[in-house]
Coordinates of C-alpha atoms and ligand atoms in Angstrom, one line a residue:
X1 CA 158.0 110.8 103.6
X2 CA 155.3 109.0 105.4
X3 CA 154.5 105.2 105.0
X4 CA 150.8 106.3 103.8
X5 CA 149.5 107.5 101.1
X6 CA 146.4 108.6 102.4
X7 CA 145.4 110.3 105.7
X8 CA 142.6 111.5 106.3
X9 CA 142.3 113.1 109.6
X10 CA 139.6 114.1 111.7
X11 CA 136.3 114.8 109.2
X12 CA 133.9 116.3 109.9
X13 CA 130.8 116.6 107.7
X14 CA 127.0 118.4 108.6
X15 CA 124.6 118.4 106.0
X16 CA 121.9 120.9 107.1
X17 CA 123.2 120.3 111.3
X18 CA 122.7 117.3 110.5
X19 CA 126.4 115.5 111.7
X20 CA 126.8 113.0 109.3
X21 CA 130.7 112.4 109.3
X22 CA 132.1 112.8 113.4
X23 CA 135.5 113.4 113.0
X24 CA 136.8 110.6 111.3
X25 CA 140.0 109.3 110.6
X26 CA 141.7 106.9 107.6
X27 CA 144.5 105.4 106.1
X28 CA 146.0 104.2 103.2
X29 CA 149.2 103.0 102.5
X30 CA 150.4 101.7 98.4
X31 CA 149.0 99.2 97.5
X32 CA 146.7 98.4 100.2
X33 CA 142.8 97.6 100.0
X34 CA 141.1 99.0 102.7
X35 CA 137.7 97.5 103.1
X36 CA 135.6 101.1 105.0
X37 CA 132.5 98.9 107.2
X38 CA 129.6 99.8 108.6
X39 CA 125.8 100.1 108.8
X40 CA 123.3 101.6 106.2
X41 CA 123.8 105.8 106.9
X42 CA 127.0 105.1 108.9
X43 CA 129.2 107.9 106.5
X44 CA 130.8 105.3 104.0
X45 CA 130.4 107.4 101.0
X46 CA 129.9 110.1 102.3
X47 CA 133.2 109.7 103.4
X48 CA 134.2 108.4 100.1
X49 CA 132.5 112.2 98.8
X50 CA 134.1 114.5 101.1
X51 CA 138.0 112.6 99.4
X52 CA 136.9 112.6 96.1
X53 CA 136.0 116.0 96.5
X54 CA 132.1 115.3 95.5
X55 CA 132.2 117.5 98.3
X56 CA 135.2 119.8 98.1
X57 CA 137.6 121.6 100.3
X58 CA 135.9 124.3 102.2
X59 CA 132.1 122.0 102.8
X60 CA 133.7 119.7 105.4
X61 CA 136.3 120.3 108.6
X62 CA 139.1 118.2 108.8
X63 CA 142.2 117.3 107.2
X64 CA 143.5 115.3 104.0
X65 CA 146.7 113.9 103.6
X66 CA 148.1 112.6 99.8
X67 CA 151.4 112.1 99.2
X68 CA 152.8 113.3 102.4
X69 CA 150.8 116.5 101.4
X70 CA 148.0 118.7 102.1
X71 CA 145.6 117.7 99.7
X72 CA 142.9 120.6 99.2
X73 CA 140.7 120.0 96.2
X74 CA 138.1 121.7 95.0
X75 CA 136.7 119.6 92.1
X76 CA 136.3 115.9 91.2
X77 CA 138.8 116.2 88.4
X78 CA 141.2 117.4 90.6
X79 CA 141.2 114.3 92.3
X80 CA 141.2 112.3 89.6
X81 CA 145.0 114.6 88.3
X82 CA 145.7 113.7 91.9
X83 CA 145.3 109.9 91.0
X84 CA 142.0 109.2 93.8
X85 CA 139.1 107.6 91.2
X86 CA 136.2 107.0 93.2
X87 CA 133.1 104.5 90.8
X88 CA 130.1 105.8 93.3
X89 CA 127.4 103.6 94.2
X90 CA 124.9 104.1 92.0
X91 CA 125.9 104.3 88.4
X92 CA 127.0 107.3 86.3
X93 CA 127.4 106.2 82.5
X94 CA 125.7 107.7 79.8
X95 CA 123.2 105.3 78.6
X96 CA 122.8 106.4 75.7
X97 CA 126.8 107.3 74.7
X98 CA 128.7 103.8 73.2
X99 CA 130.7 101.9 75.7
X100 CA 134.4 102.9 74.8
X101 CA 132.6 105.8 74.6
X102 CA 131.7 105.9 78.8
X103 CA 135.0 105.0 79.4
X104 CA 136.9 108.2 77.6
X105 CA 133.9 110.3 78.9
X106 CA 136.0 113.7 79.4
X107 CA 139.5 111.4 78.9
X108 CA 138.5 111.4 75.4
X109 CA 141.3 110.8 72.7
X110 CA 142.3 112.8 70.0
X111 CA 144.2 113.5 66.6
X112 CA 145.9 116.9 65.8
X113 CA 143.5 119.3 65.0
X114 CA 141.3 118.2 67.4
X115 CA 139.0 115.4 66.4
X116 CA 138.1 112.2 68.3
X117 CA 140.3 109.9 67.7
X118 CA 137.9 106.9 68.2
X119 CA 140.3 103.9 66.3
X120 CA 142.4 104.1 69.3
X121 CA 139.8 104.6 71.5
X122 CA 137.8 102.0 70.8
X123 CA 141.3 99.7 70.6
X124 CA 141.5 100.4 74.0
X125 CA 137.9 100.5 75.2
X126 CA 138.1 96.7 73.6
X127 CA 141.6 95.6 75.9
X128 CA 139.6 96.8 78.4
X129 CA 136.8 94.8 79.0
X130 CA 138.7 91.9 78.0
X131 CA 140.5 92.1 80.4
X132 CA 137.9 92.5 82.3
X133 CA 136.8 88.9 81.1
X134 CA 133.9 90.3 78.7
X135 CA 135.3 89.1 75.4
X136 CA 131.4 89.0 74.0
X137 CA 131.6 93.0 74.7
X138 CA 131.1 95.3 71.3
X139 CA 132.4 98.9 72.5
X140 CA 130.6 100.6 70.0
X141 CA 126.8 99.8 71.3
X142 CA 125.4 101.7 73.2
X143 CA 125.8 100.8 77.1
X144 CA 122.2 100.7 77.2
X145 CA 122.5 97.3 75.4
X146 CA 123.8 96.1 79.1
X147 CA 122.5 94.8 81.7
X148 CA 123.4 96.0 85.6
X149 CA 126.7 93.6 86.0
X150 CA 128.0 94.7 83.0
X151 CA 127.8 98.3 83.6
X152 CA 129.7 97.8 86.8
X153 CA 132.2 96.6 84.5
X154 CA 132.2 99.3 82.7
X155 CA 132.4 101.6 85.1
X156 CA 135.7 99.8 86.5
X157 CA 137.1 99.7 83.0
X158 CA 136.7 103.5 83.0
X159 CA 138.4 103.6 86.1
X160 CA 141.0 101.3 85.7
X161 CA 141.7 103.9 81.9
X162 CA 142.2 107.1 84.4
X163 CA 145.5 105.1 85.5
X164 CA 144.2 106.0 89.7
X165 CA 146.9 104.6 92.2
X166 CA 143.6 104.9 94.6
X167 CA 141.1 103.7 93.7
X168 CA 137.5 103.9 95.4
X169 CA 134.4 100.5 94.5
X170 CA 131.3 101.9 97.4
X171 CA 129.1 99.0 96.7
X172 CA 130.7 97.9 93.5
X173 CA 129.6 94.2 93.6
X174 CA 125.6 94.5 94.3
X175 CA 124.7 93.9 90.6
X176 CA 127.2 91.4 89.9
X177 CA 127.1 87.6 89.2
X178 CA 129.7 85.0 91.6
X179 CA 131.7 84.8 88.2
X180 CA 131.6 88.8 87.8
X181 CA 132.4 88.9 91.3
X182 CA 134.8 86.7 90.9
X183 CA 136.8 88.8 87.8
X184 CA 135.9 92.0 90.9
X185 CA 138.4 90.7 93.0
X186 CA 141.0 89.8 91.1
X187 CA 141.3 92.9 89.5
X188 CA 141.6 94.0 92.2
X189 CA 144.0 91.9 93.6
X190 CA 146.1 93.2 89.9
X191 CA 145.5 95.9 91.0
X192 CA 147.4 95.9 94.8
X193 CA 150.7 93.5 92.9
X194 CA 151.2 96.7 90.2
X195 CA 150.6 99.1 93.9
X196 CA 147.0 100.6 93.0
X197 CA 146.1 101.5 96.6
X198 CA 142.0 100.3 97.0
X199 CA 138.5 101.4 99.8
X200 CA 136.3 99.1 99.7
X201 CA 132.9 99.5 100.1
X202 CA 130.4 96.9 100.4
X203 CA 127.6 94.6 102.7
X204 CA 128.6 91.2 101.5
X205 CA 131.4 90.9 103.9
X206 CA 132.7 87.7 102.6
X207 CA 134.1 89.7 99.9
X208 CA 135.4 92.2 101.6
X209 CA 137.3 90.0 103.8
X210 CA 139.0 87.8 101.0
X211 CA 140.3 91.1 99.3
X212 CA 141.2 93.4 101.7
X213 CA 143.8 93.7 104.1
X214 CA 142.5 96.1 106.6
X215 CA 139.0 97.1 107.8
X216 CA 138.1 99.5 109.1
X217 CA 134.7 99.9 110.5
X218 CA 132.6 103.3 111.1
X219 CA 129.3 104.0 113.0
X220 CA 126.7 106.7 113.4
X221 CA 130.0 109.1 111.6
X222 CA 132.5 107.7 113.7
X223 CA 135.3 105.9 113.8
X224 CA 134.8 102.3 115.3
X225 CA 137.9 99.9 114.6
X226 CA 140.8 99.6 112.7
X227 CA 142.4 95.9 112.0
X228 CA 144.2 93.8 109.7
X229 CA 141.6 91.5 108.3
X230 CA 144.4 88.8 109.2
X231 CA 142.8 89.5 113.4
X232 CA 139.4 89.4 111.9
X233 CA 136.4 87.7 110.4
X234 CA 132.1 87.9 109.0
X235 CA 131.5 87.8 112.3
X236 CA 133.3 90.4 114.0
X237 CA 133.4 93.2 111.1
X238 CA 129.5 92.5 111.8
X239 CA 129.9 92.7 115.3
X240 CA 131.7 95.6 115.5
X241 CA 129.6 97.7 112.6
X242 CA 126.1 97.0 114.5
X243 CA 127.6 97.6 118.2
X244 CA 126.1 93.9 119.3
X245 CA 126.6 90.6 118.3
X246 CA 123.9 89.3 115.5
X247 CA 122.5 85.7 116.0
X248 CA 120.3 85.1 113.2
X249 CA 120.9 86.0 109.6
X250 CA 117.2 84.6 109.2
X251 CA 113.6 85.3 111.0
X252 CA 112.1 81.9 111.6
X253 CA 109.5 81.5 108.3
X254 CA 105.9 79.9 110.3
X255 CA 102.8 80.7 108.2
X256 CA 101.2 78.0 106.1
X257 CA 100.6 78.4 102.7
X258 CA 97.0 77.9 100.9
X259 CA 95.3 77.7 97.1
X260 CA 96.8 78.8 94.2
X261 CA 96.2 82.6 94.3
X262 CA 98.6 83.8 91.1
X263 CA 99.3 82.4 88.0
X264 CA 101.6 83.6 85.3
X265 CA 101.0 81.9 81.4
X266 CA 103.0 81.6 78.7
X267 CA 105.2 84.7 79.6
X268 CA 107.6 85.7 77.0
X269 CA 109.8 88.8 76.6
X270 CA 111.5 90.2 73.2
X271 CA 114.8 91.7 73.7
X272 CA 114.5 94.8 73.6
X273 CA 117.9 95.3 70.9
X274 CA 117.4 92.8 69.4
X275 CA 113.4 91.6 69.1
X276 CA 113.9 88.5 67.1
X277 CA 115.4 87.5 70.2
X278 CA 113.5 85.8 73.5
X279 CA 114.5 87.3 77.4
X280 CA 112.5 84.8 78.5
X281 CA 111.0 82.0 76.5
X282 CA 107.3 80.1 77.6
X283 CA 107.8 81.2 81.8
X284 CA 104.6 79.5 83.5
X285 CA 104.3 79.2 87.0
X286 CA 101.6 80.0 89.4
X287 CA 101.4 81.0 93.2
X288 CA 100.0 80.0 96.4
X289 CA 98.0 82.4 99.2
X290 CA 100.9 83.4 101.7
X291 CA 104.0 81.5 99.9
X292 CA 107.1 83.0 99.0
X293 CA 108.6 82.0 95.5
X294 CA 112.4 82.7 95.6
X295 CA 113.5 83.1 91.6
X296 CA 116.6 82.5 91.4
X297 CA 119.5 82.1 88.5
X298 CA 122.5 84.0 87.1
X299 CA 123.0 87.0 86.6
X300 CA 120.8 87.9 82.4
X301 CA 119.2 85.0 82.9
X302 CA 115.5 86.6 82.1
X303 CA 114.5 87.0 86.3
X304 CA 114.6 91.0 86.0
X305 CA 112.5 90.9 82.5
X306 CA 110.0 88.0 83.5
X307 CA 108.6 89.7 86.8
X308 CA 108.7 93.0 84.7
X309 CA 106.0 91.4 82.1
X310 CA 103.9 90.2 85.0
X311 CA 103.9 94.3 86.0
X312 CA 103.3 95.9 82.7
X313 CA 106.5 97.7 83.0
X314 CA 109.1 95.4 80.9
X315 CA 110.0 97.9 77.6
X316 CA 109.9 95.3 74.7
X317 CA 107.8 93.6 73.0
X318 CA 106.3 90.3 75.2
X319 CA 102.7 88.4 74.7
X320 CA 101.5 86.2 78.2
X321 CA 98.3 86.4 80.3
X322 CA 98.6 87.3 84.3
X323 CA 95.8 85.5 86.6
X324 CA 94.2 86.5 90.0
X325 CA 92.0 84.5 92.1
X326 CA 90.8 82.8 88.9
X327 CA 90.7 85.9 86.7
X328 CA 92.8 87.4 83.8
X329 CA 93.9 90.4 84.7
X330 CA 94.8 93.6 83.1
X331 CA 98.7 94.2 83.5
X332 CA 99.7 96.3 80.6
X333 CA 100.8 99.1 82.8
X334 CA 102.4 99.5 86.0
X335 CA 99.5 101.2 87.0
X336 CA 96.7 99.0 86.2
X337 CA 99.1 96.4 87.4
X338 CA 98.7 98.0 90.9
X339 CA 94.2 98.8 90.4
X340 CA 94.5 94.6 89.9
X341 CA 96.5 93.9 93.1
X342 CA 100.2 93.9 92.7
X343 CA 102.8 95.5 93.1
X344 CA 106.3 95.6 92.4
X345 CA 110.5 97.0 94.0
X346 CA 112.1 97.2 91.2
X347 CA 115.7 96.4 90.9
X348 CA 116.8 99.6 89.2
X349 CA 116.1 102.2 91.9
X350 CA 117.4 105.4 90.5
X351 CA 115.6 104.9 87.5
X352 CA 112.5 102.8 88.1
X353 CA 111.7 103.0 92.3
X354 CA 112.2 106.3 93.3
X355 CA 111.2 110.4 92.7
X356 CA 114.0 112.5 93.7
X357 CA 114.0 115.9 93.5
X358 CA 110.5 114.8 96.3
X359 CA 110.8 113.9 100.2
X360 CA 111.2 110.7 102.2
X361 CA 107.9 110.9 102.6
X362 CA 106.2 112.1 99.8
X363 CA 108.0 109.2 97.7
X364 CA 106.9 106.9 100.6
X365 CA 103.0 108.0 100.0
X366 CA 103.2 109.2 96.4
X367 CA 101.4 105.5 94.7
X368 CA 98.2 106.0 97.3
X369 CA 98.3 109.7 98.0
X370 CA 94.7 109.6 97.2
X371 CA 93.7 107.6 100.3
X372 CA 95.1 110.8 102.3
X373 CA 92.2 113.0 100.1
X374 CA 90.1 114.7 102.4
X375 CA 87.4 116.8 100.1
X376 CA 89.9 117.7 97.5
X377 CA 93.2 118.8 99.7
X378 CA 95.9 116.0 100.9
X379 CA 95.3 115.5 104.4
X380 CA 98.5 116.3 105.7
X381 CA 98.8 114.9 109.4
X382 CA 97.4 111.3 108.0
X383 CA 99.6 111.7 105.5
X384 CA 102.8 112.5 107.9
X385 CA 101.8 110.0 110.2
X386 CA 102.0 107.0 107.3
X387 CA 104.6 107.9 107.2
X388 CA 106.1 108.0 110.6
X389 CA 104.7 105.0 110.8
X390 CA 106.9 103.1 107.5
X391 CA 110.3 105.6 109.0
X392 CA 109.4 103.3 112.0
X393 CA 109.1 99.9 111.4
X394 CA 111.4 100.0 108.3
X395 CA 113.9 102.0 110.8
X396 CA 114.7 103.8 108.1
X397 CA 117.3 106.5 109.2
X398 CA 116.4 109.7 108.1
X399 CA 117.3 112.7 109.8
X400 CA 113.6 114.2 108.6
X401 CA 110.7 112.7 106.3
X402 CA 111.2 116.1 104.5
X403 CA 114.8 115.8 103.8
X404 CA 114.4 114.7 99.6
X405 CA 115.1 111.3 98.8
X406 CA 118.8 111.5 97.6
X407 CA 119.6 112.8 100.8
X408 CA 119.7 109.4 102.7
X409 CA 122.3 106.6 102.2
X410 CA 121.6 103.7 99.9
X411 CA 120.6 101.1 102.1
X412 CA 117.9 103.4 103.2
X413 CA 116.7 104.5 99.6
X414 CA 115.8 101.2 99.0
X415 CA 114.1 100.6 102.2
X416 CA 111.8 103.8 101.4
X417 CA 110.4 102.0 98.5
X418 CA 110.3 99.0 99.8
X419 CA 108.2 101.3 101.7
X420 CA 106.1 103.1 99.4
X421 CA 105.2 100.0 97.2
X422 CA 103.6 98.6 100.5
X423 CA 101.2 101.0 100.6
X424 CA 98.9 99.8 98.0
X425 CA 99.3 96.5 100.3
X426 CA 99.0 94.4 97.6
X427 CA 97.8 90.4 97.3
X428 CA 100.7 90.1 95.2
X429 CA 103.5 91.5 96.1
X430 CA 106.9 91.0 93.5
X431 CA 110.6 91.9 94.6
X432 CA 112.9 92.4 92.7
X433 CA 117.0 92.1 94.4
X434 CA 115.3 94.0 97.8
X435 CA 117.6 93.9 99.4
X436 CA 120.8 95.3 98.0
X437 CA 123.2 97.9 99.6
X438 CA 120.9 97.1 102.7
X439 CA 122.9 96.4 106.2
X440 CA 122.7 92.8 107.6
X441 CA 121.0 93.8 110.5
X442 CA 118.8 95.8 108.3
X443 CA 118.2 92.4 105.8
X444 CA 116.6 90.7 108.3
X445 CA 114.5 93.6 109.3
X446 CA 112.9 93.3 105.5
X447 CA 113.0 89.4 105.7
X448 CA 111.3 89.9 109.1
X449 CA 108.8 92.2 107.3
X450 CA 108.4 89.6 103.9
X451 CA 107.4 86.8 105.9
X452 CA 105.3 88.7 107.6
X453 CA 103.2 90.1 104.7
X454 CA 103.5 85.9 103.7
X455 CA 101.6 85.3 107.0
X456 CA 99.6 88.0 105.7
X457 CA 98.5 86.1 102.9
X458 CA 100.2 88.2 100.6
X459 CA 101.8 85.8 97.4
X460 CA 105.4 86.7 97.3
X461 CA 107.2 86.6 94.3
X462 CA 111.6 87.7 95.3
X463 CA 114.0 88.1 92.4
X464 CA 117.5 87.6 94.0
X465 CA 120.7 86.9 93.3
X466 CA 121.6 86.2 96.6
X467 CA 121.7 81.9 97.4
X468 CA 121.7 82.1 101.1
X469 CA 118.5 84.6 100.9
X470 CA 116.8 82.7 98.4
X471 CA 116.9 79.6 100.2
X472 CA 116.9 81.5 103.8
X473 CA 113.3 82.7 103.7
X474 CA 112.2 81.0 100.0
X475 CA 109.0 78.5 100.8
X476 CA 109.7 77.1 97.4
X477 CA 112.7 78.0 94.3
X478 CA 112.3 79.0 90.7
X479 CA 115.0 78.5 88.6
X480 CA 115.6 80.8 85.5
X481 CA 118.0 79.7 83.1
X482 CA 118.9 82.2 80.0
X483 CA 114.7 82.4 79.8
X484 CA 113.6 79.6 80.5
X485 CA 112.4 77.4 83.8
X486 CA 115.0 75.6 84.5
X487 CA 113.3 74.1 87.8
X488 CA 110.7 74.5 90.6
X489 CA 111.7 73.0 94.8
X490 CA 110.0 73.2 97.1
X491 CA 112.9 74.3 99.9
X492 CA 113.1 71.8 102.3
X493 CA 117.0 70.7 102.6
X494 CA 117.1 72.1 99.1
X495 CA 121.4 73.5 98.8
X496 CA 122.4 76.3 96.4
X497 CA 124.3 73.1 94.7
X498 CA 121.0 72.0 93.5
X499 CA 120.3 75.1 92.7
X500 CA 123.4 76.2 90.7
X501 CA 122.9 73.0 88.7
X502 CA 119.9 73.8 87.7
X503 CA 120.8 77.2 86.9
X504 CA 123.6 76.5 84.6
X505 CA 121.7 73.5 83.5
X506 CA 124.0 70.7 84.5
X507 CA 122.9 67.4 85.7
X508 CA 119.2 69.4 85.8
X509 CA 116.9 67.8 88.6
X510 CA 114.1 70.3 87.2
X511 CA 111.8 69.6 90.4
X512 CA 111.8 67.7 93.0
X513 CA 107.7 67.5 93.8
X514 CA 104.9 66.5 91.9
X515 CA 103.3 68.4 89.2
X516 CA 100.3 69.8 90.5
X517 CA 97.6 69.7 88.3
X518 CA 96.8 73.3 87.0
X519 CA 100.1 73.0 86.0
X520 CA 100.3 70.3 84.0
X521 CA 97.5 71.7 81.8
X522 CA 99.5 75.0 81.3
Ligands
ATP1 N1 123.1 115.1 101.0 C1 123.3 114.7 101.5 N2 121.4 115.7 102.2 C2 121.4 115.3 104.0 N3 122.0 114.3 104.7 C3 122.7 113.1 103.9 C4 122.7 113.8 102.9 N4 123.7 112.7 101.8 C5 124.2 111.6 103.2 N5 122.9 112.6 104.4 C6 123.4 111.4 105.6 O1 124.6 111.0 106.2 C7 124.1 110.0 106.6 C8 125.2 109.3 105.8 O2 125.4 108.4 104.6 P1 126.4 107.3 103.5 O3 125.3 107.9 102.0 O4 127.7 108.0 103.4 O5 125.6 106.3 104.8 P2 126.4 105.0 103.7 O6 127.3 104.4 104.9 O7 127.0 105.1 103.0 O8 125.5 104.4 103.7 P3 124.9 102.9 103.0 O9 125.3 101.7 103.2 O10 123.3 102.8 102.9 O11 124.9 102.9 101.4 C9 122.7 109.3 106.3 O12 122.2 109.7 107.5 C10 122.3 110.3 105.3 O13 120.7 110.0 105.1
MG2 MG1 126.6 104.4 100.9

């Protein structure tokens, strides 16, 4: 009997002639947590889709042994029955169904006679969400009532409910708050104790280091190294991933900040589902020419609602004014906001960022097609030139500009969304979690791009849950907590502690700068 629960040997996977996996091995022992690391497009998700039979046996080469026996699964149902459960990088919940229905989807508890046993499902779902430290969650409500972080934990509840022997988590923490991540890591430790193995994929390497026993690094579809975590540290993992040392995480910031160009006045947003509740409560702020303003806060603080309202993309009732260059502008729809000079890279690229059936290039040029039209026809050569330029600028990894965007790795889809939103040449750029799922090297490129845009005079508003990133590139940091502005800091000597304290409102120092006159009036 093998000491391994899982052995993958020599896995090769091609997409229309392009090798995404080029002979990869991966082994996992019972109760072991293996961190699978690699840059965007390295092949992590593809390898896990081979394992879980999203790509069935026969569509790839190589061998999988599971509990010492060959595994030749043709469907996810078969791999789940064997005890392999995958939580995908992109969430797979059905928003309209309740939390409990989602957790039991395809595994419903039925009464004799076949009717749904809702009582039993609600009770079990309730236990699960409590285990995941979400006691306030109502499992009878539709999933769409809950934000990204909670939805991710619902996915995890669903997976735990399937009694996995091997749990695959592909970027589970990208939309979780610090406290939710702590819960997640505790759950994984708990599962390990119970003998459940994990494959953990994350670009947040401190998490990987905290929870994984073994690290496997892949690069360009090839296996690079497998080592016990005890022999590694984060810097070492990074250099294995990228094949070189990375010395700086953030580019130098050297740009001038000019006069106030953008103002949000008295923005208030009401909860879509509970219209009597405010998600954003009377927030006003301004941004200067060439200024990068980071918006920090806990998940659920109202940051996404705030920036969506600025861009005409907030679905619920809201009020307030948006001013650009001393004039109020119409932001009642995203299109009007774009015409006025605003652009936004949304948090949820699957829902709002990409058009899945279109190619990478078409997605990038979608919002500016009229720029390429010559006498009623699209000048495809000019369009392609722009696309190639963007692909090079962002080092976007794609087999071709014509590949459907869903064929890109998660991090590369994010880069494509960014490229798309830069095409209209906005004067105000709003970014909501711009580096979610992006690898360390590519993050640097995105930061560089943001800083370059600021240097050209663009006013940048960046929502991010990663405090080091907020502090790494912002000129000013706004802190939002429970829908209110709780701090406005010049980013000089600003610490994570100060920002966090403001976010949770413990001994908050509201500001470290004198109030500007126009803000005093507002
Ligand atoms: N359906 C597909 N069609 C064509 N190419 C694909 C498809 N799926 C993946 N690829 C390609 O395979 C390579 C590996 O992609 P994969 O999604 O496995 O990367 P990843 O390591 O998970 O990256 P990330 O960290 O960005 O999520 C990429 O170059 C990608 O473009
Ligand atoms: Mg991936």
